[in-house]
Amino acid sequence: MISLEKLLRPNIRQLKPYSSARDEYKGVEAHVFLDANENPFNAPINRYPDPLQLQLKQKLSVIKGVRPACIFMGNGSDEAIDLVYRAFCRPGVDNVVAIDPSYGMYQVCADINDVAYRKVLLDENFQFHADDLLKAADGNTKAIFLCSPNNPTGNSLCEVEIEKLLRQFEGIVVIDEAYFDFSNHATFSHRLDEYPNLIVLQTFSKAWGCAAIRLGMAFASEEIIAVFNKIKYPYNVNQLTQQEALKALEHVDAVKEWVRILKAERSRLMDALRELSVTEKVFETDANFVLVRVTDAVAIYNYLVGRGIIVRNRHRVSLCAQCLRITVGTPEENDELLEAMKAYHETETINQ
């Protein structure tokens, strides 16, 4: 890895971060707060939240097996994705490389930050080859984005190829593990000491069932996390979100049970989808969704919408022609989806 100082944008190296009132307060227990120009009424939400979410990170550290200093908490994983660009990529000069297809926010953040986004198409098995990504990179490539399990394909990326990329690429490698709880693969967040150029993203939105609180996690070296904390907005994670996350962390066993149920439903849904006449292929998945190639993605999507069932039409995404992405729901929701797809076929048959 190139030294972090050389990877950083020059203005970020020289940046003097904003110091909030609560950043400056450290030490003894206090009970009178007259430092932040807060309204003294309407407790407890009248006070600014902990800018570094220390209590949350301490509890999360035990569950995730990552040191608190190696954890960044953000407004969804999207904040951490954006910070990669803001920390390392000079607008109009630098670029990033990413697999294609993948999560759309990597490119959106690149476009917002005026950073060239270089796509490398996956193979027919939705896998990548490290050499292809390395060939797409040049001296101005600051980061490579991977998503594993990938979205919208659902498959986990080859660990051997990921390791090769981490060893040979001199910039930052971001592995988005938003869906890893639903897979049988180990997280790369336990290998931060092995790969100082690694950033691992996870989220409270999927397995933890907390999409509404908008809380993402980034795991990286202490040095990278310090950079993120330097350039983030002072109070980026609000107090209500922190409180709800702390509550969620008290129910790890419930989350494990949700995951067990969803994995079982995933298998049932995939088997049932394979039996439908409108299904051409059900792709293997390690996520909480299934990518399905159907006879007419647009028509089936519109038919389902008409019945109040919303899936994701991925027909126009690379390698996903005529594909729908279907999230695994409750048993009842999955049954309703399957019945609707059967009804679509019957309707089409009558119309013909």
PDB file of C-alpha atoms in Angstrom, residues 101 122-127 149-150 152-156 266-267 269-271 273-274 278-295 297 314-315 317-326 328:
ATOM      1  CA  PRO A 101     -23.006  -4.708 -12.120  1.00  0.00           C
ATOM      2  CA  LEU A 122     -18.158  -9.449 -14.230  1.00  0.00           C
ATOM      3  CA  ASP A 123     -17.923 -12.794 -16.007  1.00  0.00           C
ATOM      4  CA  GLU A 124     -20.847 -15.062 -16.869  1.00  0.00           C
ATOM      5  CA  ASN A 125     -20.831 -16.433 -13.302  1.00  0.00           C
ATOM      6  CA  PHE A 126     -20.996 -12.917 -11.831  1.00  0.00           C
ATOM      7  CA  GLN A 127     -17.394 -13.261 -10.617  1.00  0.00           C
ATOM      8  CA  PRO A 149     -22.430 -10.592  -1.539  1.00  0.00           C
ATOM      9  CA  ASN A 150     -22.978  -8.441  -4.573  1.00  0.00           C
ATOM     10  CA  PRO A 152     -28.032  -7.123  -7.568  1.00  0.00           C
ATOM     11  CA  THR A 153     -26.507 -10.520  -8.358  1.00  0.00           C
ATOM     12  CA  GLY A 154     -26.597 -11.907  -4.798  1.00  0.00           C
ATOM     13  CA  ASN A 155     -23.443 -14.019  -5.033  1.00  0.00           C
ATOM     14  CA  SER A 156     -20.355 -13.781  -2.848  1.00  0.00           C
ATOM     15  CA  ARG A 266     -34.921 -17.907   0.632  1.00  0.00           C
ATOM     16  CA  SER A 267     -34.416 -21.588  -0.167  1.00  0.00           C
ATOM     17  CA  LEU A 269     -38.740 -19.186  -2.513  1.00  0.00           C
ATOM     18  CA  MET A 270     -35.970 -20.195  -4.910  1.00  0.00           C
ATOM     19  CA  ASP A 271     -37.338 -23.731  -5.245  1.00  0.00           C
ATOM     20  CA  LEU A 273     -39.655 -19.849  -8.413  1.00  0.00           C
ATOM     21  CA  ARG A 274     -37.866 -22.579 -10.369  1.00  0.00           C
ATOM     22  CA  VAL A 278     -42.421 -17.642 -16.323  1.00  0.00           C
ATOM     23  CA  THR A 279     -39.027 -18.369 -14.742  1.00  0.00           C
ATOM     24  CA  GLU A 280     -36.041 -18.943 -16.991  1.00  0.00           C
ATOM     25  CA  LYS A 281     -33.302 -18.969 -14.330  1.00  0.00           C
ATOM     26  CA  VAL A 282     -32.943 -18.488 -10.578  1.00  0.00           C
ATOM     27  CA  PHE A 283     -29.441 -17.390  -9.684  1.00  0.00           C
ATOM     28  CA  GLU A 284     -27.685 -18.665  -6.580  1.00  0.00           C
ATOM     29  CA  THR A 285     -27.586 -16.082  -3.824  1.00  0.00           C
ATOM     30  CA  ASP A 286     -25.950 -15.402  -0.444  1.00  0.00           C
ATOM     31  CA  ALA A 287     -28.092 -12.329   0.211  1.00  0.00           C
ATOM     32  CA  ASN A 288     -31.651 -11.724   1.439  1.00  0.00           C
ATOM     33  CA  PHE A 289     -32.839 -11.400  -2.152  1.00  0.00           C
ATOM     34  CA  VAL A 290     -33.029 -13.530  -5.262  1.00  0.00           C
ATOM     35  CA  LEU A 291     -32.190 -12.514  -8.830  1.00  0.00           C
ATOM     36  CA  VAL A 292     -34.558 -14.221 -11.264  1.00  0.00           C
ATOM     37  CA  ARG A 293     -34.513 -14.192 -15.059  1.00  0.00           C
ATOM     38  CA  VAL A 294     -38.079 -14.293 -16.343  1.00  0.00           C
ATOM     39  CA  THR A 295     -39.815 -14.356 -19.706  1.00  0.00           C
ATOM     40  CA  ALA A 297     -39.314  -8.613 -16.787  1.00  0.00           C
ATOM     41  CA  ARG A 314     -33.139  -4.961 -13.075  1.00  0.00           C
ATOM     42  CA  HIS A 315     -33.714  -5.550 -16.800  1.00  0.00           C
ATOM     43  CA  VAL A 317     -28.603  -3.471 -15.571  1.00  0.00           C
ATOM     44  CA  SER A 318     -25.464  -5.055 -17.065  1.00  0.00           C
ATOM     45  CA  LEU A 319     -25.722  -8.860 -17.378  1.00  0.00           C
ATOM     46  CA  CYS A 320     -29.241  -8.768 -15.903  1.00  0.00           C
ATOM     47  CA  ALA A 321     -31.479  -8.651 -18.968  1.00  0.00           C
ATOM     48  CA  GLN A 322     -35.036  -9.829 -18.188  1.00  0.00           C
ATOM     49  CA  CYS A 323     -34.186 -10.060 -14.491  1.00  0.00           C
ATOM     50  CA  LEU A 324     -36.192  -9.168 -11.415  1.00  0.00           C
ATOM     51  CA  ARG A 325     -34.610  -8.784  -7.995  1.00  0.00           C
ATOM     52  CA  ILE A 326     -36.951 -10.159  -5.341  1.00  0.00           C
ATOM     53  CA  VAL A 328     -37.162 -12.448   0.642  1.00  0.00           C
TER      54      VAL A 328
END
